[in-house]
Coordinates of N, CA, C and O in Angstrom, one line a residue:
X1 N 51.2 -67.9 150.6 CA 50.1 -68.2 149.7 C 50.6 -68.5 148.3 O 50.1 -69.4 147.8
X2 N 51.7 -67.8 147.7 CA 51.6 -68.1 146.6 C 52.8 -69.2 146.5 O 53.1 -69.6 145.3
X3 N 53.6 -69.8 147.6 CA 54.1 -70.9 147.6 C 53.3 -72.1 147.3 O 53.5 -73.1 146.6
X4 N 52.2 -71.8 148.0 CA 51.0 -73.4 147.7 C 50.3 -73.1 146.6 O 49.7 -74.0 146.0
X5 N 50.2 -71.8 146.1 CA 49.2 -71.8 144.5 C 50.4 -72.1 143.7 O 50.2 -72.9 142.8
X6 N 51.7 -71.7 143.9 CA 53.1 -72.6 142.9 C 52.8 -73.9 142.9 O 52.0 -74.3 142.1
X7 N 53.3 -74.5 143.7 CA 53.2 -75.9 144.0 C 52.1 -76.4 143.4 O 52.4 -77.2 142.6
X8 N 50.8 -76.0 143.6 CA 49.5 -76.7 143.3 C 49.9 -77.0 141.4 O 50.1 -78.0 140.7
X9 N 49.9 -75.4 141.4 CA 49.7 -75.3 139.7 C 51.0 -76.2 138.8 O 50.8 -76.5 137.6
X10 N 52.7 -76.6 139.8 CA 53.5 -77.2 139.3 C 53.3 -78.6 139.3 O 53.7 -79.5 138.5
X11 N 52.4 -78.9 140.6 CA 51.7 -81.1 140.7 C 51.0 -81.1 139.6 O 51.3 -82.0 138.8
X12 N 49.6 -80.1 139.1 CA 49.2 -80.2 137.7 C 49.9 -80.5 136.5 O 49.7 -81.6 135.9
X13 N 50.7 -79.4 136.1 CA 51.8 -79.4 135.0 C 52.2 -80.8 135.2 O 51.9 -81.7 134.4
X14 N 52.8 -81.2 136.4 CA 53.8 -81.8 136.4 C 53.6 -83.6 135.9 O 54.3 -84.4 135.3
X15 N 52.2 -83.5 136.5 CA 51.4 -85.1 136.6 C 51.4 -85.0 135.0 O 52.0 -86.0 134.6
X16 N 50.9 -84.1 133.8 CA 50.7 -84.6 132.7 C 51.9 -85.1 132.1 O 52.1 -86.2 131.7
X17 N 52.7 -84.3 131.9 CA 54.7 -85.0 131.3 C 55.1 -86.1 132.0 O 55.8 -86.8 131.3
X18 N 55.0 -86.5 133.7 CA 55.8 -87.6 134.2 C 54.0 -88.9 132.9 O 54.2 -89.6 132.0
X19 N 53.0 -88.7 133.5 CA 52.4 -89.5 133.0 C 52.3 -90.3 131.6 O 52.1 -91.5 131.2
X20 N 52.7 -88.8 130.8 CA 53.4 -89.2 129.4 C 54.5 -90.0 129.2 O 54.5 -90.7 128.2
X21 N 55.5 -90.1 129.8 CA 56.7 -90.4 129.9 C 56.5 -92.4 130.5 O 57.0 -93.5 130.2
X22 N 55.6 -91.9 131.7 CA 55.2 -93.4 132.0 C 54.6 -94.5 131.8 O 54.7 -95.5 132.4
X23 N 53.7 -94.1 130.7 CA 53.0 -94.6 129.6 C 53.1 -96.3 129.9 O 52.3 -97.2 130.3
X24 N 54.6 -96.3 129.4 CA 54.6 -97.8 128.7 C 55.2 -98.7 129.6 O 55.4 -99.9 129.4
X25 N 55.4 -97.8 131.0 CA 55.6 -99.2 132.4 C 54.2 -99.2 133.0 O 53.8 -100.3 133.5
X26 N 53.3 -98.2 132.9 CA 51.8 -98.7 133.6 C 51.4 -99.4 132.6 O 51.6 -100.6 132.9
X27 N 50.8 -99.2 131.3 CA 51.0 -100.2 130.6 C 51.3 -101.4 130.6 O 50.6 -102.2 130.0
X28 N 52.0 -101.7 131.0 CA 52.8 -103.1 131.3 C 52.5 -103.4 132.7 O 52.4 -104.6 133.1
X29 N 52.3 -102.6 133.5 CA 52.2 -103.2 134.6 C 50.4 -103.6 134.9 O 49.8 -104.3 135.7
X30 N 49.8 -102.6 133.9 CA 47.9 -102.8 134.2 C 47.6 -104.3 133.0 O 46.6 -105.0 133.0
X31 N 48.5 -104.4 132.4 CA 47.7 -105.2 130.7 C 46.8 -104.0 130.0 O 45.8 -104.4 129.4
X32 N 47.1 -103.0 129.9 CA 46.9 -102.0 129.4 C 46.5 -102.1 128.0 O 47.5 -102.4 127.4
X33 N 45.3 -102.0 126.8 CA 45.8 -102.4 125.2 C 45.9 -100.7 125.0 O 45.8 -99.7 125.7
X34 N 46.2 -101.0 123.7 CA 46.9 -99.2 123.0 C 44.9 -98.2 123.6 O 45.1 -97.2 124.2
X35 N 44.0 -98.4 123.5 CA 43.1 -97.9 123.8 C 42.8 -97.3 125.3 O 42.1 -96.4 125.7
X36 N 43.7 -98.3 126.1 CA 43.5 -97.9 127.1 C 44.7 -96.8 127.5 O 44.6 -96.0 128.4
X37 N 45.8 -96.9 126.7 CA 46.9 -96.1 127.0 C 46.6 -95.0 126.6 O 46.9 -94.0 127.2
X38 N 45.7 -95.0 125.1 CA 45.5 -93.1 125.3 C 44.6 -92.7 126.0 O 44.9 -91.5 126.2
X39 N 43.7 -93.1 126.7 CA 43.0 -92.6 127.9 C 43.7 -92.5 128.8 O 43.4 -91.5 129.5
X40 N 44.5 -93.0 129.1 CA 45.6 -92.8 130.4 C 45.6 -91.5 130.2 O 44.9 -90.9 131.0
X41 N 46.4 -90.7 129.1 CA 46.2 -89.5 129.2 C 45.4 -88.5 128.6 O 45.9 -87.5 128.2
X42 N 44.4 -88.7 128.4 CA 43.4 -88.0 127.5 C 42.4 -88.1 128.5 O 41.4 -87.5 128.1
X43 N 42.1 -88.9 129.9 CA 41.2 -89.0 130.3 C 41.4 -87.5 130.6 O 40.8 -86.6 130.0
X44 N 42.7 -87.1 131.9 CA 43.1 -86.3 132.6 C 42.5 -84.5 132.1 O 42.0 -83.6 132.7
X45 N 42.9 -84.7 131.0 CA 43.0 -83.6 130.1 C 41.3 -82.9 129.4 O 40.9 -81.7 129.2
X46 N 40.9 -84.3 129.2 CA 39.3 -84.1 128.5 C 38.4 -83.4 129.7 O 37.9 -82.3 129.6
X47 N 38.4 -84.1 130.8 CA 38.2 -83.5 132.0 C 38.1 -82.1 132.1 O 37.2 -81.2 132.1
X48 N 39.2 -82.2 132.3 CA 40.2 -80.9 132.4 C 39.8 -79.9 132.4 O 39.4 -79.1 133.3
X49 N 39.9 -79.8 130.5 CA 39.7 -78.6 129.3 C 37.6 -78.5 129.6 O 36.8 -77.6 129.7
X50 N 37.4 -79.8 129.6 CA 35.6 -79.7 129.7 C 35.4 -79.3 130.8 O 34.7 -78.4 130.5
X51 N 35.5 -79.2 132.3 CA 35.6 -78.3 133.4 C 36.3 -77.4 133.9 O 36.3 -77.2 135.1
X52 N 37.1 -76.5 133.0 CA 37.7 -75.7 133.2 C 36.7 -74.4 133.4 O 37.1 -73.6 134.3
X53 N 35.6 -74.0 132.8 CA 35.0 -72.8 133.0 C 34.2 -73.1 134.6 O 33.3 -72.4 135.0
X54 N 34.7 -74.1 135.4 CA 34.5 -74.2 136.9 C 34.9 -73.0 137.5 O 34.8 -72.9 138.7
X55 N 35.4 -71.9 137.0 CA 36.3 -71.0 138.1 C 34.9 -70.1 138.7 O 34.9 -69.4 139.7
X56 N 34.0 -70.2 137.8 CA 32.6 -69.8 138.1 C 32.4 -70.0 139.8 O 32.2 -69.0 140.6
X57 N 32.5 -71.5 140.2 CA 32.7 -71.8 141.7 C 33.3 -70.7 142.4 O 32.6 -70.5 143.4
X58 N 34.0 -70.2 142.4 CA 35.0 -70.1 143.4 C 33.9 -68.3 143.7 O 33.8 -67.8 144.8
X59 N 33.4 -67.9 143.0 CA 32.6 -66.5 142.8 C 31.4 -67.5 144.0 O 30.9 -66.8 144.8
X60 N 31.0 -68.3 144.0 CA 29.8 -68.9 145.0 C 30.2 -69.3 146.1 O 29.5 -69.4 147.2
X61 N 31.4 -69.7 146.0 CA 31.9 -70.6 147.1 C 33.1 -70.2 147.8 O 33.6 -70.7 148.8
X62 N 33.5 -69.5 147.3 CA 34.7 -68.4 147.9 C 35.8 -69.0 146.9 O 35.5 -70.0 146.2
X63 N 36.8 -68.4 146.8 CA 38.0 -68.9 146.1 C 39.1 -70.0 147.0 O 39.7 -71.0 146.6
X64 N 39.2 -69.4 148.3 CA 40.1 -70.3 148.7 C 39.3 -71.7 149.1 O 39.9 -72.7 148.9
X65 N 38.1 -71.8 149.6 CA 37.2 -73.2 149.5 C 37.5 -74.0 148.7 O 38.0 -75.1 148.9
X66 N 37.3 -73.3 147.4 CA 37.0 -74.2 146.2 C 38.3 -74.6 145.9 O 38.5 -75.8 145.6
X67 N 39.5 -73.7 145.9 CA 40.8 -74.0 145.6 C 41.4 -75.6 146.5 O 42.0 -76.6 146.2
X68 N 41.0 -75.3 147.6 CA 41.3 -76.3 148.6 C 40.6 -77.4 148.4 O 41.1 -78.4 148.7
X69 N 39.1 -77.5 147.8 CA 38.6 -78.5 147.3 C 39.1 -79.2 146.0 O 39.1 -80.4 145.9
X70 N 39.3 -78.7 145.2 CA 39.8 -79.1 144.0 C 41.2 -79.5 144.4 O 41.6 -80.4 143.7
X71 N 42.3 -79.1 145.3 CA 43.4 -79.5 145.8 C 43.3 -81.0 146.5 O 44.3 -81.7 146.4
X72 N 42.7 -81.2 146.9 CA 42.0 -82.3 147.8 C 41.8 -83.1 146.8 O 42.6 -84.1 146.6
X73 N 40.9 -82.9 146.1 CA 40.5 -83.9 144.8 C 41.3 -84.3 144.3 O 41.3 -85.5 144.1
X74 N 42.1 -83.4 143.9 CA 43.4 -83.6 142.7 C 44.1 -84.8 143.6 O 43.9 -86.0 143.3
X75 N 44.8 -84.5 144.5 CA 45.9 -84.9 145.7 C 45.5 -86.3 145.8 O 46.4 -87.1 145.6
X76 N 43.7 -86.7 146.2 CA 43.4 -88.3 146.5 C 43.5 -89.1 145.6 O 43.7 -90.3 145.7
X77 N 43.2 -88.4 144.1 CA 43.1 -88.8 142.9 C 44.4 -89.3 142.3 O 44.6 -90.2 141.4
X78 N 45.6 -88.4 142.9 CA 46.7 -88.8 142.4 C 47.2 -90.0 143.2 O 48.2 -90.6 142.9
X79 N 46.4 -90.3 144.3 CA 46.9 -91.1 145.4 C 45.9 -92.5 145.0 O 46.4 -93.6 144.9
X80 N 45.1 -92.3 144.8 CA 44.5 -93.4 144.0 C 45.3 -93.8 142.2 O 45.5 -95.0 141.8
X81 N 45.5 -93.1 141.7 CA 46.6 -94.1 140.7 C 47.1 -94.7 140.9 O 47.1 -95.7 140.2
X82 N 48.0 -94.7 142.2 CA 49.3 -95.2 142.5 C 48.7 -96.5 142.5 O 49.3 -97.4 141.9
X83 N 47.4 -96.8 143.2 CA 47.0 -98.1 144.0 C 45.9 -99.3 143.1 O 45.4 -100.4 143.4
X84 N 45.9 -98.2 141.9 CA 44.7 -99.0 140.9 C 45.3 -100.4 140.3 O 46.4 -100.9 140.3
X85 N 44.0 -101.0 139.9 CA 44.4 -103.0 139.7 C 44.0 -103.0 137.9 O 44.2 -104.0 137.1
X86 N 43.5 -102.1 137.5 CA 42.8 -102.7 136.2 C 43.1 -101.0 135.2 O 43.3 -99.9 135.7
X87 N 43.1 -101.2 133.8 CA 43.2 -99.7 133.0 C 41.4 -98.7 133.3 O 41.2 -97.5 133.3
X88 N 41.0 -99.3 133.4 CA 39.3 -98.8 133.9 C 40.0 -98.4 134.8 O 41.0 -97.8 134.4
X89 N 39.9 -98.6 136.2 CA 40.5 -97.8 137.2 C 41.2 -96.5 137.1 O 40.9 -95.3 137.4
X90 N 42.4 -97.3 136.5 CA 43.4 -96.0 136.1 C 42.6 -94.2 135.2 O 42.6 -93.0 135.5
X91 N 42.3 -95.0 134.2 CA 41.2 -94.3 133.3 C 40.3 -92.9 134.4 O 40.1 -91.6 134.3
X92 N 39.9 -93.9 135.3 CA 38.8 -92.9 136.1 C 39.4 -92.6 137.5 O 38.8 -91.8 138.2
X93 N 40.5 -93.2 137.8 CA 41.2 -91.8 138.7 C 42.0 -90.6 137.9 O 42.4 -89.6 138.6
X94 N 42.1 -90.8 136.8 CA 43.1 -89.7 135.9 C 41.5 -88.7 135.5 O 41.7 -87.5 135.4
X95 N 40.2 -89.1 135.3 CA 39.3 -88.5 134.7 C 39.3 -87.8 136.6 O 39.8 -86.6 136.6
X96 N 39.1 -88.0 137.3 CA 38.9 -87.2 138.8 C 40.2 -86.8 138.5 O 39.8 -86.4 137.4
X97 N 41.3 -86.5 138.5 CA 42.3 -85.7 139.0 C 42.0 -84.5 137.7 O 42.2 -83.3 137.8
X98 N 41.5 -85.1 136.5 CA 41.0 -83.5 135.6 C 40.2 -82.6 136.5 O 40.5 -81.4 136.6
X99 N 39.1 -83.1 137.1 CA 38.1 -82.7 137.9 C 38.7 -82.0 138.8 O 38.4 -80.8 138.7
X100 N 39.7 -82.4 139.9 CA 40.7 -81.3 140.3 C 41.1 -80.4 140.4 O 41.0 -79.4 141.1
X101 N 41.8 -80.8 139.0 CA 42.6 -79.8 138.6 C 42.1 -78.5 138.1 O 42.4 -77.3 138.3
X102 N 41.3 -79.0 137.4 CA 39.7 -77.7 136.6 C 39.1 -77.3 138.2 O 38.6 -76.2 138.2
X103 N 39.1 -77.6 138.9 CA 38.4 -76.9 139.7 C 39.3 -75.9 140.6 O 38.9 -74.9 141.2
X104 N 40.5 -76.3 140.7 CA 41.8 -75.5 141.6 C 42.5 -74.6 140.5 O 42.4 -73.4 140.8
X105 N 43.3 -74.9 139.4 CA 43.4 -74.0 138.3 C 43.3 -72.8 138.5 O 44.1 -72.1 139.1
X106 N 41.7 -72.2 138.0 CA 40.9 -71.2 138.2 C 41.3 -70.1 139.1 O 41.6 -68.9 138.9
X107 N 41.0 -70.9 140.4 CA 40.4 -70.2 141.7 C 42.2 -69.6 142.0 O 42.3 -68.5 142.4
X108 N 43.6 -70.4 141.9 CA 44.6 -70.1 142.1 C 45.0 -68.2 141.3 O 45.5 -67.1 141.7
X109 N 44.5 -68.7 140.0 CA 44.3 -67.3 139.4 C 44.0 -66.1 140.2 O 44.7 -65.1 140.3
X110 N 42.6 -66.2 140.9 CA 41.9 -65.6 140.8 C 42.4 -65.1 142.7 O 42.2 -64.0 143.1
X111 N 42.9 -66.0 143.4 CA 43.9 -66.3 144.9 C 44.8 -64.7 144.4 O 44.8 -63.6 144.9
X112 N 45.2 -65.0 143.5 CA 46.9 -64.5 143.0 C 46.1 -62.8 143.4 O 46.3 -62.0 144.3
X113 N 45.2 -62.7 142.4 CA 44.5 -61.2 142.0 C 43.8 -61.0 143.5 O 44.2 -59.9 143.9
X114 N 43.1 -61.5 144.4 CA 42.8 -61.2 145.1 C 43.9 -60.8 146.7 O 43.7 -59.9 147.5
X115 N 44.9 -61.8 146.6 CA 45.7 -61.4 147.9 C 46.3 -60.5 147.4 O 46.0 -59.4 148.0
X116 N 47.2 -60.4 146.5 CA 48.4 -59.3 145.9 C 47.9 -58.1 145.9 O 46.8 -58.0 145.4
X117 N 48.4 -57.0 146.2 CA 48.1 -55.8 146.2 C 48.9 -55.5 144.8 O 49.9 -56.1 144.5
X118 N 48.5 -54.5 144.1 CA 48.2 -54.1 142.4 C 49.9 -53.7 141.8 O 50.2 -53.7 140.6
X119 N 50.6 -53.6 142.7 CA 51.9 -53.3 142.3 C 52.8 -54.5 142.8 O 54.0 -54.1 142.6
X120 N 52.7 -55.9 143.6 CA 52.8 -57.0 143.6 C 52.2 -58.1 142.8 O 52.7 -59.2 142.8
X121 N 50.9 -57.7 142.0 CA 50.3 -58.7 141.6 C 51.1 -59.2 139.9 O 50.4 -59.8 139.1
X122 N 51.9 -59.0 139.6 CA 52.7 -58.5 137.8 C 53.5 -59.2 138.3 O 53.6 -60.2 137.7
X123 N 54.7 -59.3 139.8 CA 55.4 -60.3 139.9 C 54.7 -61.4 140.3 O 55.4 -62.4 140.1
X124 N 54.0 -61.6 140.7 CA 53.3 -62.6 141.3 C 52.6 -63.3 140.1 O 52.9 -64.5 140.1
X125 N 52.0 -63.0 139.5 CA 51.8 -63.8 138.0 C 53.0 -64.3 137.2 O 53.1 -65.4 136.6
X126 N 54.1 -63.2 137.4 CA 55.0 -63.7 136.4 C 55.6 -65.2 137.2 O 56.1 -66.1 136.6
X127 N 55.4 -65.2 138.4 CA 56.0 -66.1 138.9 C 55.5 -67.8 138.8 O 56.0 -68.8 138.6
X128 N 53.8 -67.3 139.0 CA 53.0 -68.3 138.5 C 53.1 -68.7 137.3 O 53.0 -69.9 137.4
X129 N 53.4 -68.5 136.0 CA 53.9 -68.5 134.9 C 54.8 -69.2 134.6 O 54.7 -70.1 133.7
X130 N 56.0 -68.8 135.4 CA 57.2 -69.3 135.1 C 57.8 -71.0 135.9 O 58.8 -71.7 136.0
X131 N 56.2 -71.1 136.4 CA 55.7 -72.3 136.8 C 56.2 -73.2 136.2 O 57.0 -74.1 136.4
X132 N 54.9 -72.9 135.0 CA 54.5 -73.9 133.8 C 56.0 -74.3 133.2 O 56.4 -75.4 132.9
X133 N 56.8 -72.8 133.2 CA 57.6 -73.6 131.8 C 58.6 -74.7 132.9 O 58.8 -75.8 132.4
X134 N 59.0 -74.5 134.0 CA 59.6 -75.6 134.9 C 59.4 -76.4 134.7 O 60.3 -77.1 134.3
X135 N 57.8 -77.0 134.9 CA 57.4 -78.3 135.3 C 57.1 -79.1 134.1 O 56.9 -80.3 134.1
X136 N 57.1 -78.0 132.4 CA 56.8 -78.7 131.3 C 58.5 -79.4 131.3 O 58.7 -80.4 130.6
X137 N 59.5 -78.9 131.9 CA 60.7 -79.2 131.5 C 61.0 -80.3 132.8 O 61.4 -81.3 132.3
X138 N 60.9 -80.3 133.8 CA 60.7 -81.2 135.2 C 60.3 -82.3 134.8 O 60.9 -83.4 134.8
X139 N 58.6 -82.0 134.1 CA 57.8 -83.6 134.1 C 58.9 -85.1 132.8 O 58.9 -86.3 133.1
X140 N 59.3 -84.7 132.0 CA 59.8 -85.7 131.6 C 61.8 -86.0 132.5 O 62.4 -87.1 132.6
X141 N 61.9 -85.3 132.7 CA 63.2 -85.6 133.9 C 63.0 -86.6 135.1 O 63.3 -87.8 135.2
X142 N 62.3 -85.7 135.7 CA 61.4 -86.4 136.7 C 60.9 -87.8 136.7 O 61.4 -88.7 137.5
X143 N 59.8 -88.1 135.5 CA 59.0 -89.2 134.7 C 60.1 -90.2 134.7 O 60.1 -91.1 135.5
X144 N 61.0 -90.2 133.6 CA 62.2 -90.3 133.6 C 63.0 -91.5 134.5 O 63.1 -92.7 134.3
X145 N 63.4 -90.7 135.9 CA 64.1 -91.1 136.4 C 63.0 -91.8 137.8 O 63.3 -92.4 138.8
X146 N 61.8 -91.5 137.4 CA 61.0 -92.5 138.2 C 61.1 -93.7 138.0 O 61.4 -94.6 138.8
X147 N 60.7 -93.8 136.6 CA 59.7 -95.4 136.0 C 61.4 -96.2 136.0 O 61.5 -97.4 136.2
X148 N 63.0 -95.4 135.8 CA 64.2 -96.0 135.5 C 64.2 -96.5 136.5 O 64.0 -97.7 136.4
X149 N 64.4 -95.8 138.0 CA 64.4 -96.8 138.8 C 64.4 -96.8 140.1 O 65.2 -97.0 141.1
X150 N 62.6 -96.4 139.9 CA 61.5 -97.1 140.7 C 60.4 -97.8 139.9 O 60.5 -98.0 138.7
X151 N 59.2 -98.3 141.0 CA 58.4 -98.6 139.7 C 57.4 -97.6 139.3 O 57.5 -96.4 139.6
X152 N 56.6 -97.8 138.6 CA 55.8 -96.5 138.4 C 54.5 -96.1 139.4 O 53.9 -95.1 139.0
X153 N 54.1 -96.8 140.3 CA 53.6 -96.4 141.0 C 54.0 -95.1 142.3 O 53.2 -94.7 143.1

């Protein structure tokens, strides 16, 4: 369990630094102008931070549902960037992978607290944690040696 709430919460992290970094080959590859490049990543994010008190769901709908749903989301959403023709496009698959992500986020938290028993749950957060600082350091490496040489899709 807490291999796929790692992973989930490291593709989040991870999508916002490679995306940063890739900026200026999608850009180039959409005809992108500077307005549309900061939505590239600001859609993701606006989303995000404005659906984040979603974890509400997961108390109606169970936690692992909703986690799996917002995983799903996030996942097609990232699968649809790859394949977008215009910055509109791009724009509103990055605004659905916020939707995602706000909706899976949450419920991973709340996974961690509910499977772990009370004297496992302290490493088990720490480990979720030590997520983030990976993938803030991963996403531009990563990013990086994508757009160098592959393309950025």
């Amino acid at each position: 369990m807490l291999a796929v709430l790692r992973a989930s919460f490291f593709m989040t992290l991870l999508d916002t630094t490679i995306v940063t970094i890739a900026i200026p080959e999608m850009a180039a590859g959409l005809g992108a102008s500077l307005d549309d490049i900061l939505w590239f990543a600001n859609a993701c994010m606006l989303v995000f931070a404005a659906l984040l008190l979603s974890g509400r769901l997961g108390d109606r709908f169970g936690a692992q549902r909703t986690f799996a749903a917002g995983l799903a989301v996030f996942t097609v959403a990232s699968a649809v960037c790859g394949f977008v023709d215009t910055p509109g496009q791009m724009i509103a698959a990055r605004a659905v992978q916020g939707l995602g992500a706000a909706v899976m986020m949450p419920q991973s938290l709340a996974l961690i607290s509910a499977v772990f028993p009370a004297e496992r749950r302290g490493a088990a957060f720490g480990v979720w944690s030590a997520v983030a600082g990976l993938a803030t350091v991963a996403g531009p490496t990563v990013g990086g040696a994508l757009v160098s040489g592959l393309n950025w899709r």
